[in-house]
Amino acid sequence: MSTHRVHPGLLARLRTLRSDQPVRVIVEYEPTAVAPHVAARRWRPLRVARVLPFMTLELPAAQVEELAQEPYVKRVWEDLPVYPLLDVSVPKIGAPRVWELGWTGEGIRVAVVDTGVDLHHPDLEDRIVATADFSGSGSVQDRDGHGTHVASIIAGSGAASGGTYRGVAPEAELYIAKALDDRGRGYMSDVIAGLDWALAQQVHVVNVSLGAEVACDGTDALSTACDALVKEGIVVCVAAGNSGPGRGTIGSPGCAREVITVGATTDNDQVALFSSRGPTADGRVKPDICFPGEGIVAARAQGTDMGTPVNTYYTAASGTSMATPHCTGAVALLLEAEPHLTPSDIKKRLMDTAVDLGLDANLQGAGRGDVYAAVAQAPVTKAPETDISTPEPPSPPTPEPTPPPPPEPTPPGPPSRQPAGCLLGLLLGLFGR
């Protein structure tokens, strides 16, 4: 077998399977438009990404060797399951002080790859620009609750709470990719499809509050895809995982090299017990930084019971999933203030200005993020142009069947700091789900 092309985790898995037992795999192929069509002559692709050079196949275990020997194949991984990684936090990181400087995330496009979103939540309905479903659910409506909670930590208006539970970047634009189904389940390939869509939408930041909680070295398929987006100029913030307090518990894509991997802290600036610790399987320090992630109150999707419901509109939840959108919102504020910054610039700025908690780097990374300290280094401020004063809370909703999501709007024109372009501009016309 061309073992150098097959990930060690898949090799180990194949040894446990019968030769005729089906296995889902993710294939990274050489940059040629014909590769998926060649593969389709022998195997049926489940999905082909439209921009990233990845496709997903299901084939008998015995045929993985044949696949790996194809000249267009670069790497093959098992398509692993992924899951979600589950008031005072926004002020704690200095976001309101940044708003006073005039920065609210306006004009920054943020993709949330998760369980969808409550399209009609008062805190989010005016922030959603585009949506896409890769979960097979047929709708981006969030029936799990995780994605809605995450999205509102980033850019919720706080309309249903009179402004109490406003997100970190309340005027950022949300692009919603539903990669996990209504039970919060999905595969790495579903997440990669969401990342691929986000790249095509020319977003500035991507939030990935999910993952496979397995030890990894950054060479798995999902980590590779996340790093590919960073190389295209997109900041990617990912959850470290909830497998703490043991060492070496960072999961995928938290082990990716180029992303910002986020651990969780408590209200009193201690690293949360559940927050995954480094090092990665290849010995690198992770997480990169921590943000608040315990008992976070944010939007509750209608009809869901994730976390501990506070009222009709809000629920409290804990996890590195909740810490990560604090980081994503911080990135949106920083990018609005300094749009010329590269992903590596932003990562360094956040880490350099973090509050050192005096703990081992494999627990805290650089420390707890402080977005005000990061943005305060910007050369200019601006007078607030929009009113983010306390909104009036809405009336309680009348239960009704959830309507289908609106048609996906056409994304706006290229940003001032857009990605360097499609990784594979010649993939036009390829099929995908």
XYZ file of C-alpha atoms in Angstrom:
433
model
C 0.000 0.000 0.000
C 1.103 3.586 -0.660
C 1.252 4.096 3.084
C 2.819 7.551 2.826
C -0.479 8.746 1.345
C -2.730 7.057 3.908
C -3.059 8.664 7.331
C -1.798 6.415 10.165
C -5.191 6.596 11.859
C -6.852 5.154 8.769
C -4.197 2.447 8.458
C -4.923 1.382 12.025
C -8.654 1.441 11.364
C -8.330 -0.703 8.235
C -6.642 -3.434 10.270
C -9.850 -3.794 12.294
C -12.219 -4.029 9.319
C -13.272 -6.876 7.050
C -12.113 -6.475 3.464
C -15.684 -5.901 2.253
C -16.663 -3.538 5.053
C -17.444 -0.020 3.794
C -15.376 2.904 5.044
C -15.855 6.630 4.464
C -12.671 8.433 3.431
C -11.626 11.992 2.631
C -9.237 12.366 -0.301
C -7.013 15.363 -0.961
C -6.094 15.306 -4.628
C -3.633 17.055 -6.916
C -4.899 20.334 -8.405
C -6.588 19.006 -11.506
C -10.249 19.305 -12.419
C -10.392 15.766 -13.802
C -9.456 13.950 -10.574
C -13.021 13.669 -9.185
C -14.298 12.477 -12.552
C -11.594 9.814 -12.741
C -12.451 8.683 -9.217
C -16.142 8.557 -10.116
C -15.438 5.884 -12.743
C -14.407 3.487 -9.978
C -16.123 4.820 -6.858
C -19.138 6.993 -6.138
C -18.104 10.272 -4.508
C -20.385 11.306 -1.647
C -19.273 14.913 -1.984
C -16.760 17.001 -3.919
C -15.786 20.396 -2.505
C -16.256 23.263 -4.925
C -13.072 25.163 -4.038
C -10.860 23.077 -1.757
C -9.227 20.004 -3.379
C -11.119 17.467 -1.247
C -13.644 14.766 -2.044
C -15.404 12.174 0.097
C -15.806 8.553 -0.973
C -17.293 5.418 0.538
C -15.620 2.207 -0.586
C -14.770 -1.288 0.673
C -11.818 -1.359 3.057
C -9.841 -3.560 0.684
C -9.999 -0.906 -2.050
C -8.336 1.857 -0.044
C -4.970 0.545 -1.269
C -6.101 0.837 -4.879
C -7.349 4.372 -4.234
C -4.075 5.440 -2.595
C -2.130 4.290 -5.654
C -4.043 6.575 -8.022
C -1.630 9.238 -9.369
C -3.968 12.131 -8.539
C -4.233 11.205 -4.833
C -2.153 13.210 -2.338
C -3.560 11.981 0.991
C -6.351 9.782 2.318
C -7.967 10.022 5.759
C -10.904 8.325 7.435
C -13.972 10.568 7.491
C -14.409 10.774 11.264
C -17.553 11.856 13.142
C -17.528 15.339 14.681
C -19.646 16.808 17.462
C -20.364 20.208 19.022
C -17.994 21.184 21.852
C -20.121 22.729 24.274
C -23.487 38.654 30.550
C -20.229 38.914 32.285
C -17.982 37.433 29.627
C -18.313 40.170 27.001
C -17.340 43.006 29.389
C -14.592 40.818 30.863
C -12.685 40.716 27.585
C -13.100 44.472 27.089
C -15.591 44.464 24.201
C -17.768 47.393 25.430
C -14.649 49.582 25.668
C -13.878 48.708 22.052
C -17.423 49.715 21.044
C -16.761 53.088 22.675
C -13.827 53.479 20.281
C -16.287 53.036 17.422
C -15.521 49.428 16.455
C -18.463 46.995 16.452
C -17.514 44.497 13.743
C -19.374 46.416 11.041
C -18.593 45.112 7.560
C -16.720 42.027 8.799
C -18.023 38.760 7.368
C -18.011 35.887 9.838
C -18.837 32.278 8.951
C -20.196 29.961 11.632
C -19.821 26.269 10.750
C -22.100 24.504 13.215
C -25.674 23.185 13.706
C -27.366 26.031 11.841
C -29.135 29.015 13.360
C -32.562 30.093 14.587
C -33.456 32.261 11.612
C -36.103 34.127 13.583
C -34.325 34.824 16.862
C -34.599 38.575 17.623
C -30.867 38.780 18.375
C -29.831 37.304 15.031
C -32.465 37.816 12.351
C -30.953 41.098 11.162
C -27.370 39.819 11.186
C -27.690 36.808 8.857
C -26.486 37.480 5.312
C -26.194 34.022 3.735
C -26.853 30.400 4.674
C -26.078 26.930 3.329
C -26.918 23.410 4.527
C -24.325 20.626 4.310
C -25.880 18.387 6.963
C -28.552 16.772 4.831
C -31.247 18.284 7.074
C -32.792 20.245 4.227
C -32.798 23.481 6.219
C -30.350 25.645 8.138
C -32.892 26.114 10.942
C -31.157 25.117 14.192
C -33.008 22.320 15.965
C -30.078 21.491 18.231
C -29.360 24.940 19.686
C -25.573 24.905 19.600
C -25.071 26.987 16.459
C -27.538 29.665 17.552
C -25.781 30.044 20.904
C -22.381 30.313 19.213
C -23.558 32.794 16.563
C -25.084 35.120 19.150
C -21.884 35.187 21.231
C -20.177 36.502 18.107
C -22.724 38.965 16.750
C -25.985 38.883 18.715
C -27.734 42.253 18.992
C -29.108 41.590 22.476
C -32.545 42.715 21.239
C -34.406 40.113 23.302
C -32.651 41.139 26.526
C -32.597 44.900 26.264
C -28.937 44.679 25.312
C -27.797 42.590 28.286
C -26.682 39.604 26.212
C -25.136 41.437 23.278
C -22.423 39.625 21.324
C -18.778 40.629 21.111
C -19.074 42.144 17.597
C -22.775 43.059 17.419
C -22.647 44.509 13.912
C -20.662 41.764 12.200
C -22.314 39.931 9.296
C -23.095 36.239 9.772
C -22.676 33.516 7.153
C -24.208 30.291 8.443
C -22.997 26.871 7.247
C -24.990 24.030 8.796
C -22.554 21.102 8.932
C -24.050 19.129 11.837
C -27.570 17.725 11.671
C -30.542 18.248 13.981
C -29.000 15.863 16.518
C -25.659 17.678 16.437
C -23.936 14.950 14.445
C -21.886 15.003 11.279
C -18.646 14.018 9.604
C -15.403 15.829 8.964
C -16.371 15.970 5.296
C -19.541 17.912 6.178
C -17.450 20.467 8.066
C -14.948 20.692 5.202
C -17.871 21.394 2.849
C -18.868 24.266 5.138
C -15.310 25.602 5.142
C -15.192 25.348 1.363
C -18.430 27.371 1.126
C -17.088 29.980 3.543
C -14.001 30.416 1.355
C -16.209 30.915 -1.697
C -18.209 33.564 0.198
C -14.994 35.520 0.814
C -15.547 35.737 4.558
C -12.940 37.266 6.835
C -13.282 34.956 9.841
C -14.544 31.409 10.424
C -15.724 29.974 13.751
C -15.383 26.198 14.263
C -16.829 25.257 17.656
C -16.809 21.527 16.989
C -14.400 18.720 16.374
C -13.300 15.147 16.851
C -11.961 14.689 20.350
C -8.990 12.523 19.431
C -5.297 13.213 19.968
C -3.812 14.564 16.763
C -0.727 16.159 15.263
C -2.351 18.557 12.807
C -2.126 16.310 9.755
C -5.717 15.025 9.797
C -8.159 16.083 7.077
C -10.092 18.693 9.059
C -6.965 20.363 10.447
C -5.472 20.419 6.948
C -8.592 22.087 5.532
C -8.639 24.705 8.311
C -4.985 25.531 7.694
C -5.729 25.837 3.967
C -8.252 28.600 4.691
C -5.727 30.481 6.821
C -3.248 30.341 3.958
C -5.950 31.947 1.798
C -6.141 34.913 4.190
C -9.040 33.857 6.415
C -8.729 33.822 10.201
C -9.970 30.493 11.596
C -10.841 30.198 15.294
C -11.340 26.649 16.590
C -12.261 25.048 19.890
C -9.541 23.225 21.818
C -11.970 20.530 22.962
C -13.668 19.506 26.192
C -11.500 16.542 27.188
C -9.600 18.183 30.066
C -8.065 18.220 32.556
C -5.598 15.625 31.252
C -2.539 16.564 29.202
C -2.398 15.888 25.484
C -6.169 16.108 25.016
C -6.353 18.705 22.225
C -8.624 17.361 19.476
C -9.065 18.064 15.782
C -9.027 20.701 14.376
C -7.615 22.254 17.546
C -4.250 20.725 16.710
C -4.045 22.566 13.366
C -0.935 24.718 13.065
C -2.209 27.977 11.569
C -5.554 28.402 13.328
C -6.238 30.147 16.637
C -6.986 27.330 19.076
C -9.126 28.492 21.980
C -9.340 27.095 25.499
C -11.935 28.093 28.098
C -11.652 30.088 31.321
C -14.018 30.610 34.241
C -15.369 33.892 35.627
C -12.425 34.088 38.034
C -9.817 33.605 35.290
C -9.002 29.982 35.955
C -8.708 27.510 33.097
C -11.931 25.495 33.091
C -11.553 21.904 34.229
C -13.087 20.576 31.002
C -10.854 22.646 28.686
C -8.499 20.403 26.696
C -4.776 20.730 27.355
C -1.698 20.428 25.181
C 0.677 19.483 23.923
C -0.414 18.159 20.545
C 0.611 14.656 19.508
C 3.711 16.119 17.834
C 4.698 18.171 20.886
C 3.452 21.675 20.015
C 1.979 24.018 22.610
C -1.808 24.362 22.423
C -4.182 26.050 23.040
C -2.995 29.377 21.668
C -5.198 31.493 23.924
C -8.198 31.236 26.257
C -11.491 33.117 26.435
C -14.475 32.855 28.832
C -16.361 29.600 28.325
C -18.178 28.681 31.535
C -21.845 29.483 32.181
C -22.159 31.702 29.107
C -25.677 33.075 28.536
C -26.514 33.553 24.856
C -29.334 33.008 22.371
C -31.568 29.960 22.697
C -32.973 28.484 19.487
C -36.746 28.201 19.644
C -37.915 24.773 20.751
C -34.484 23.550 21.910
C -33.212 22.730 25.379
C -29.424 22.871 24.997
C -27.690 24.027 28.161
C -29.692 25.478 31.054
C -32.540 27.624 29.691
C -32.785 31.074 31.271
C -35.996 32.114 29.509
C -37.652 31.836 26.104
C -34.804 33.570 24.343
C -31.641 32.604 26.247
C -29.798 29.624 27.663
C -26.571 29.169 29.621
C -23.914 26.736 28.399
C -20.272 25.899 29.030
C -17.495 24.603 26.803
C -14.651 25.614 24.564
C -17.462 25.997 22.013
C -18.548 29.057 23.969
C -14.995 30.376 24.406
C -14.215 30.211 20.682
C -16.884 32.687 19.486
C -15.569 35.216 22.021
C -12.270 34.955 20.144
C -14.010 35.132 16.766
C -15.864 38.280 17.812
C -12.600 39.770 19.054
C -11.037 39.074 15.652
C -13.960 40.847 13.938
C -13.432 43.954 16.082
C -9.695 43.918 15.438
C -10.162 43.466 11.684
C -12.577 46.382 11.489
C -10.032 48.560 13.291
C -7.067 47.325 11.233
C -8.288 45.618 8.026
C -4.750 45.219 6.670
C -3.787 42.672 9.345
C -3.033 39.135 8.167
C -4.200 36.024 10.038
C -0.735 35.611 11.557
C -0.718 39.299 12.582
C -4.063 38.881 14.323
C -3.042 35.700 16.091
C 0.150 37.337 17.340
C -1.639 40.515 18.456
C -4.230 38.597 20.467
C -1.588 36.418 22.079
C 0.768 39.332 22.805
C -1.980 41.315 24.556
C -3.562 38.414 26.474
C -3.741 38.501 30.267
C -1.112 36.069 31.566
C -2.792 33.814 34.128
C 0.533 32.470 35.370
C -0.208 28.928 34.250
C 1.576 26.406 32.057
C 1.309 27.327 28.374
C -0.334 23.993 27.592
C -3.198 25.022 29.881
C -3.640 28.720 29.113
C -1.772 29.296 25.873
C -0.772 32.965 26.007
C -3.452 33.677 28.615
C -7.001 35.052 28.617
C -7.822 37.244 25.649
C -8.285 41.001 26.107
C -9.758 42.506 22.948
C -9.522 46.070 24.234
C -5.775 45.699 24.765
C -5.481 44.276 21.241
C -7.569 46.959 19.531
C -6.091 49.805 21.588
C -2.899 49.376 19.555
C -4.753 50.405 16.385
C -3.375 53.681 14.988
C -6.806 55.372 14.755
C -10.276 55.266 16.275
C -13.541 56.306 14.714
C -16.647 58.019 15.958
C -19.551 55.550 16.243
C -21.665 55.833 13.093
C -24.443 53.525 14.172
C -26.604 53.279 17.256
C -25.980 50.195 19.373
C -27.963 51.585 22.276
C -30.121 49.268 24.327
C -32.817 47.776 22.072
C -36.388 47.172 23.185
C -37.081 43.519 24.067
C -39.635 41.827 21.787
C -42.950 40.307 22.738
C -42.942 36.545 23.440
C -43.175 34.549 20.209
C -46.307 32.768 19.099
C -45.490 29.091 18.467
C -45.870 28.258 14.810
C -44.363 25.804 12.348
C -40.867 26.804 11.342
C -40.980 28.134 7.772
C -38.300 27.150 5.290
C -35.197 29.349 5.270
C -35.186 32.312 2.881
C -33.318 32.016 -0.402
C -29.605 32.508 0.020
C -28.761 36.115 -0.886
C -26.006 37.022 -3.255
C -22.851 37.757 -1.247
C -21.497 41.283 -1.350
C -18.580 42.296 -3.505
C -14.965 41.501 -2.709
C -13.695 42.806 0.623
C -10.803 45.208 0.913
C -8.733 42.334 2.313
C -10.050 39.318 0.472
C -8.618 35.799 0.254
C -5.918 35.278 -2.323
C -8.368 33.412 -4.559
C -9.718 29.945 -5.076
C -7.317 27.135 -4.386
C -8.633 25.461 -7.500
C -10.112 27.950 -9.891
C -10.699 25.192 -12.440
C -13.131 23.189 -10.332
C -16.077 24.843 -12.069
C -18.897 22.448 -12.803
C -17.953 19.773 -10.325
C -20.801 18.139 -8.474
C -21.377 18.415 -4.721
C -24.131 18.233 -2.181
